[in-house]
Amino acid sequence: MSHVTTATLIQMKQQHEKIAVLTSYDASFTSLVEDAGVEVILVGDSLGMVVQGQESTLPVDVDDIVYHTQCVARGRRNALLIADMPFMSYSSAEQALGTAGRLMKDGGAHMVKLEGGATQLETVGQLTANGIPVCAHLGLLPQSVHKLGGYRVQGRDDESARIMKEDALSLEAAGAQMLVLECVPSGLAREISESLEIPVIGIGAGPDCDGQVLVLYDMLGITPRQPPRFVKNFMPGANSIAEALEHYVKAVKEGSFPDAEHSFK
Ligand code: KIV
Ligand code: NA
């Protein structure tokens, strides 16, 4: 595999080749994730929960993401490296530019990810105008868990589905080059994926997105908490972590993951 770029990913979408994404937080796992053929690695603020043992992603700081992005960057060979912008680190476009600058210059990220729709359009425009590729994130927004009243499926009623579709198109128009959809009914995720030019990566968003992402520790079954329903543990049936990662990439590529059991209607 040669270096994966935003151009590679657009081409994969056009050729209907599924994009395999996983989170990673350190150099050793990154090397295994690369060996398995994952195209995109995300240093997610999920590290707050799976690495730091926090209750939510809210306590994660920019310094934490910079540190883990540096670790991942040292183990990376070809994958595109995305870093999450943590809670309250992009409350204005100006603050977002400062945060993204640190994630890219100090951390070594190639793209930054932020949560939210209409409220983020100006920020997305400013970031992309400054040469910073942006991955947007709609559906369940873990940084808004207290506002949402829990981790639950989003876009179930007509009005919220309409708003999500509108937000997705606006984010693309503002310059976003990738979109993550989390905990969204499969049909809505399919509609959004089909209506956008940019790759849409699903997590709990059904099989018809352009790619899939999971939290690494969840798909290896090593998180002590009960994982969300859309998570599949790929360790059973594998002889090693490396083999479990290969099974995940294969399942994403052939479209067998997620199945109905790991999706929402
Ligand atoms: O923080 C994270 O790991 C994420 C993915 C689950 C999309 O945002
Ligand atoms: Na995240």
Short mmCIF file of C-alpha atoms and ligand atoms in Angstrom, two decimals:
data_model
loop_
_atom_site.label_atom_id
_atom_site.label_comp_id
_atom_site.label_asym_id
_atom_site.label_seq_id
_atom_site.Cartn_x
_atom_site.Cartn_y
_atom_site.Cartn_z
CA MET A 1 0.00 0.00 0.00
CA SER A 2 1.33 3.47 -0.86
CA HIS A 3 0.56 6.54 1.26
CA VAL A 4 -3.16 7.04 1.73
CA THR A 5 -4.34 10.60 1.02
CA THR A 6 -7.71 12.31 0.81
CA ALA A 7 -7.47 11.74 -2.98
CA THR A 8 -7.04 7.98 -2.42
CA LEU A 9 -10.16 7.89 -0.26
CA ILE A 10 -12.33 9.81 -2.76
CA GLN A 11 -11.17 7.38 -5.44
CA MET A 12 -12.03 4.39 -3.23
CA LYS A 13 -15.53 5.79 -2.74
CA GLN A 14 -15.96 6.27 -6.49
CA GLN A 15 -14.79 2.69 -7.10
CA HIS A 16 -17.07 1.33 -4.32
CA GLU A 17 -14.12 -0.01 -2.37
CA LYS A 18 -14.88 0.03 1.36
CA ILE A 19 -12.54 2.03 3.59
CA ALA A 20 -11.31 0.31 6.78
CA VAL A 21 -10.69 2.62 9.74
CA LEU A 22 -9.65 1.89 13.33
CA THR A 23 -8.66 3.98 16.29
CA SER A 24 -5.14 3.65 17.70
CA TYR A 25 -3.36 5.38 20.54
CA ASP A 26 0.20 4.05 20.54
CA ALA A 27 3.03 2.98 18.22
CA SER A 28 2.85 -0.80 18.72
CA PHE A 29 -0.86 -1.15 17.95
CA THR A 30 -0.45 1.27 15.04
CA SER A 31 2.09 -1.03 13.47
CA LEU A 32 -0.30 -4.01 13.76
CA VAL A 33 -3.22 -1.96 12.46
CA GLU A 34 -1.10 -0.92 9.45
CA ASP A 35 -0.07 -4.54 8.79
CA ALA A 36 -3.77 -5.48 8.67
CA GLY A 37 -4.34 -3.04 5.79
CA VAL A 38 -6.33 -0.30 7.50
CA GLU A 39 -6.37 2.86 5.34
CA VAL A 40 -7.16 5.42 8.04
CA ILE A 41 -6.11 5.58 11.70
CA LEU A 42 -7.98 7.80 14.14
CA VAL A 43 -6.49 9.03 17.40
CA GLY A 44 -9.95 9.32 18.90
CA ASP A 45 -10.83 11.12 22.11
CA SER A 46 -12.26 7.69 22.98
CA LEU A 47 -8.78 7.37 24.50
CA GLY A 48 -10.28 9.20 27.49
CA MET A 49 -12.46 6.17 28.16
CA VAL A 50 -10.34 3.22 26.97
CA VAL A 51 -6.84 4.45 27.91
CA GLN A 52 -7.43 6.94 30.74
CA GLY A 53 -10.42 5.18 32.34
CA GLN A 54 -12.60 8.29 32.32
CA GLU A 55 -16.42 8.18 32.41
CA SER A 56 -16.72 10.05 29.10
CA THR A 57 -14.57 11.79 26.47
CA LEU A 58 -15.09 15.22 28.07
CA PRO A 59 -11.96 15.35 30.29
CA VAL A 60 -9.55 14.74 27.36
CA ASP A 61 -7.16 17.66 26.73
CA VAL A 62 -5.39 18.84 23.60
CA ASP A 63 -2.08 17.79 25.24
CA ASP A 64 -3.41 14.22 25.59
CA ILE A 65 -4.32 14.03 21.90
CA VAL A 66 -0.98 15.58 20.86
CA TYR A 67 0.92 13.01 22.95
CA HIS A 68 -1.00 10.00 21.58
CA THR A 69 -0.86 11.35 18.02
CA GLN A 70 2.94 11.58 18.32
CA CYS A 71 3.05 7.95 19.52
CA VAL A 72 0.82 6.80 16.65
CA ALA A 73 2.74 8.88 14.08
CA ARG A 74 5.95 7.00 15.00
CA GLY A 75 4.31 3.63 14.27
CA ARG A 76 2.52 4.82 11.12
CA ARG A 77 3.74 3.92 7.66
CA ASN A 78 1.02 4.54 5.03
CA ALA A 79 -2.32 5.19 6.70
CA LEU A 80 -3.92 8.63 6.80
CA LEU A 81 -3.70 9.88 10.38
CA ILE A 82 -6.67 11.74 11.87
CA ALA A 83 -6.68 13.31 15.33
CA ASP A 84 -9.80 14.23 17.30
CA MET A 85 -10.28 17.80 18.47
CA PRO A 86 -11.21 17.40 22.16
CA PHE A 87 -14.23 18.86 23.96
CA MET A 88 -14.07 22.67 24.31
CA SER A 89 -10.96 22.98 22.12
CA TYR A 90 -12.87 24.35 19.08
CA SER A 91 -15.53 26.62 20.56
CA SER A 92 -14.62 29.36 18.09
CA ALA A 93 -12.98 29.24 14.68
CA GLU A 94 -9.94 30.98 16.14
CA GLN A 95 -9.57 28.46 18.95
CA ALA A 96 -10.06 25.63 16.44
CA LEU A 97 -7.21 26.94 14.29
CA GLY A 98 -4.89 26.93 17.32
CA THR A 99 -5.91 23.40 18.33
CA ALA A 100 -5.68 21.99 14.81
CA GLY A 101 -2.28 23.63 14.36
CA ARG A 102 -0.99 21.79 17.43
CA LEU A 103 -2.47 18.44 16.36
CA MET A 104 -0.83 18.75 12.94
CA LYS A 105 2.47 20.49 13.73
CA ASP A 106 3.26 18.94 17.12
CA GLY A 107 1.28 15.71 16.79
CA GLY A 108 1.83 14.83 13.14
CA ALA A 109 -1.85 14.44 12.21
CA HIS A 110 -2.90 14.76 8.54
CA MET A 111 -6.52 15.67 9.30
CA VAL A 112 -8.55 16.77 12.32
CA LYS A 113 -12.01 15.61 13.36
CA LEU A 114 -14.66 17.66 15.11
CA GLU A 115 -18.21 16.94 16.26
CA GLY A 116 -21.27 18.90 15.14
CA GLY A 117 -23.32 20.22 12.25
CA ALA A 118 -24.65 23.69 11.47
CA THR A 119 -22.80 25.32 14.38
CA GLN A 120 -19.43 24.15 13.00
CA LEU A 121 -19.73 25.41 9.42
CA GLU A 122 -17.71 28.59 9.93
CA THR A 123 -14.98 26.66 11.76
CA VAL A 124 -14.81 24.00 9.04
CA GLY A 125 -14.51 26.78 6.44
CA GLN A 126 -11.71 28.52 8.34
CA LEU A 127 -9.77 25.31 8.92
CA THR A 128 -9.93 24.20 5.29
CA ALA A 129 -9.08 27.73 4.10
CA ASN A 130 -5.86 27.31 6.11
CA GLY A 131 -4.98 23.97 4.52
CA ILE A 132 -6.25 21.82 7.37
CA PRO A 133 -8.32 18.85 6.18
CA VAL A 134 -11.42 18.29 8.30
CA CYS A 135 -13.41 15.17 9.12
CA ALA A 136 -16.87 16.06 10.42
CA HIS A 137 -18.88 13.87 12.83
CA LEU A 138 -22.70 13.69 12.98
CA GLY A 139 -25.27 11.47 14.71
CA LEU A 140 -24.36 10.53 18.26
CA LEU A 141 -21.86 13.15 19.43
CA PRO A 142 -20.11 11.74 22.53
CA GLN A 143 -18.85 15.20 23.54
CA SER A 144 -22.53 16.26 23.83
CA VAL A 145 -23.58 13.22 25.89
CA HIS A 146 -24.89 15.35 28.76
CA LYS A 147 -26.95 17.48 26.39
CA LEU A 148 -28.27 14.41 24.52
CA GLY A 149 -29.17 12.66 27.77
CA GLY A 150 -27.18 9.51 27.10
CA TYR A 151 -25.61 7.44 24.32
CA ARG A 152 -28.50 6.66 22.00
CA VAL A 153 -29.37 6.30 18.32
CA GLN A 154 -29.84 9.65 16.53
CA GLY A 155 -31.94 10.62 13.51
CA ARG A 156 -34.84 8.27 14.24
CA ASP A 157 -37.66 10.79 13.62
CA ASP A 158 -38.28 12.59 10.32
CA GLU A 159 -37.27 16.02 11.58
CA SER A 160 -33.91 15.00 13.07
CA ALA A 161 -33.19 12.88 9.98
CA ARG A 162 -33.90 15.89 7.76
CA ILE A 163 -31.58 18.09 9.84
CA MET A 164 -28.80 15.49 9.73
CA LYS A 165 -29.01 15.23 5.92
CA GLU A 166 -28.95 19.01 5.64
CA ASP A 167 -25.98 19.27 8.04
CA ALA A 168 -24.05 16.63 6.09
CA LEU A 169 -24.49 18.52 2.80
CA SER A 170 -23.59 21.85 4.44
CA LEU A 171 -20.45 20.40 6.04
CA GLU A 172 -19.33 19.06 2.66
CA ALA A 173 -20.03 22.43 1.04
CA ALA A 174 -18.03 24.14 3.82
CA GLY A 175 -15.02 22.01 2.89
CA ALA A 176 -15.16 18.89 5.08
CA GLN A 177 -13.34 16.01 3.32
CA MET A 178 -14.71 13.13 5.35
CA LEU A 179 -17.72 12.47 7.58
CA VAL A 180 -18.19 10.06 10.47
CA LEU A 181 -21.78 8.97 11.22
CA GLU A 182 -22.25 7.44 14.67
CA CYS A 183 -25.35 5.53 15.85
CA VAL A 184 -27.60 6.36 12.92
CA PRO A 185 -30.30 4.11 11.38
CA SER A 186 -28.89 2.20 8.38
CA GLY A 187 -31.34 3.70 5.86
CA LEU A 188 -30.52 7.30 6.81
CA ALA A 189 -26.77 6.57 6.74
CA ARG A 190 -27.16 5.06 3.25
CA GLU A 191 -29.03 8.15 2.00
CA ILE A 192 -26.36 10.48 3.40
CA SER A 193 -23.51 8.37 1.97
CA GLU A 194 -25.14 8.39 -1.47
CA SER A 195 -25.79 12.14 -1.44
CA LEU A 196 -22.20 13.15 -0.57
CA GLU A 197 -19.06 13.09 -2.74
CA ILE A 198 -16.80 12.76 0.31
CA PRO A 199 -16.32 9.40 2.07
CA VAL A 200 -18.78 8.65 4.88
CA ILE A 201 -17.42 6.37 7.61
CA GLY A 202 -19.97 4.64 9.81
CA ILE A 203 -19.89 3.39 13.40
CA GLY A 204 -23.23 1.88 14.32
CA ALA A 205 -24.53 3.30 11.04
CA GLY A 206 -25.20 0.16 9.03
CA PRO A 207 -23.41 -1.53 6.11
CA ASP A 208 -24.02 1.05 3.37
CA CYS A 209 -21.51 3.73 4.39
CA ASP A 210 -18.30 4.13 2.36
CA GLY A 211 -16.25 2.71 5.22
CA GLN A 212 -16.39 1.57 8.83
CA VAL A 213 -14.63 2.55 12.05
CA LEU A 214 -14.52 0.92 15.48
CA VAL A 215 -12.70 1.68 18.71
CA LEU A 216 -9.69 -0.68 18.63
CA TYR A 217 -10.04 -1.88 22.23
CA ASP A 218 -13.75 -2.58 21.72
CA MET A 219 -13.20 -4.78 18.65
CA LEU A 220 -10.45 -6.67 20.50
CA GLY A 221 -12.80 -7.21 23.45
CA ILE A 222 -10.46 -5.69 26.03
CA THR A 223 -12.68 -2.89 27.35
CA PRO A 224 -14.02 -3.70 30.83
CA ARG A 225 -17.32 -1.87 30.27
CA GLN A 226 -20.19 -3.35 28.25
CA PRO A 227 -19.49 -2.20 24.67
CA PRO A 228 -22.23 -0.57 22.56
CA ARG A 229 -24.47 -2.98 20.63
CA PHE A 230 -22.94 -2.11 17.23
CA VAL A 231 -19.48 -3.33 18.35
CA LYS A 232 -18.27 -6.75 17.26
CA ASN A 233 -15.46 -8.51 19.11
CA PHE A 234 -13.16 -9.93 16.40
CA MET A 235 -10.94 -11.97 18.79
CA PRO A 236 -13.11 -15.11 18.91
CA GLY A 237 -11.98 -17.23 15.95
CA ALA A 238 -8.62 -15.45 15.69
CA ASN A 239 -5.30 -16.85 16.92
CA SER A 240 -3.75 -13.44 17.58
CA ILE A 241 -4.49 -9.74 17.69
CA ALA A 242 -2.95 -9.45 14.22
CA GLU A 243 -5.40 -12.05 12.89
CA ALA A 244 -8.40 -10.34 14.55
CA LEU A 245 -7.41 -7.08 12.85
CA GLU A 246 -7.14 -8.88 9.51
CA HIS A 247 -10.61 -10.40 10.03
CA TYR A 248 -12.02 -6.93 10.71
CA VAL A 249 -10.48 -5.44 7.55
CA LYS A 250 -11.71 -8.39 5.48
CA ALA A 251 -15.24 -8.10 6.93
CA VAL A 252 -15.35 -4.38 6.16
CA LYS A 253 -13.98 -4.86 2.63
CA GLU A 254 -16.46 -7.61 1.74
CA GLY A 255 -19.34 -5.80 3.44
CA SER A 256 -20.12 -8.55 5.95
CA PHE A 257 -19.56 -6.15 8.88
CA PRO A 258 -21.74 -4.63 10.12
CA ASP A 259 -24.57 -7.13 9.75
CA ALA A 260 -28.15 -6.54 11.00
CA GLU A 261 -27.20 -7.56 14.55
CA HIS A 262 -24.66 -4.70 14.69
CA SER A 263 -26.83 -2.04 12.98
CA PHE A 264 -29.95 -0.01 13.79
CA LYS A 265 -33.13 -0.01 11.69
O1 KIV B 1 -13.14 8.96 19.56
C1 KIV B 1 -13.36 8.05 18.74
O2 KIV B 1 -12.83 6.93 18.82
C2 KIV B 1 -14.28 8.34 17.63
C3 KIV B 1 -14.70 7.23 16.74
C4 KIV B 1 -15.45 6.20 17.48
C5 KIV B 1 -15.41 7.68 15.53
O3 KIV B 1 -14.68 9.47 17.49
NA NA B 2 -14.17 10.91 19.15
#
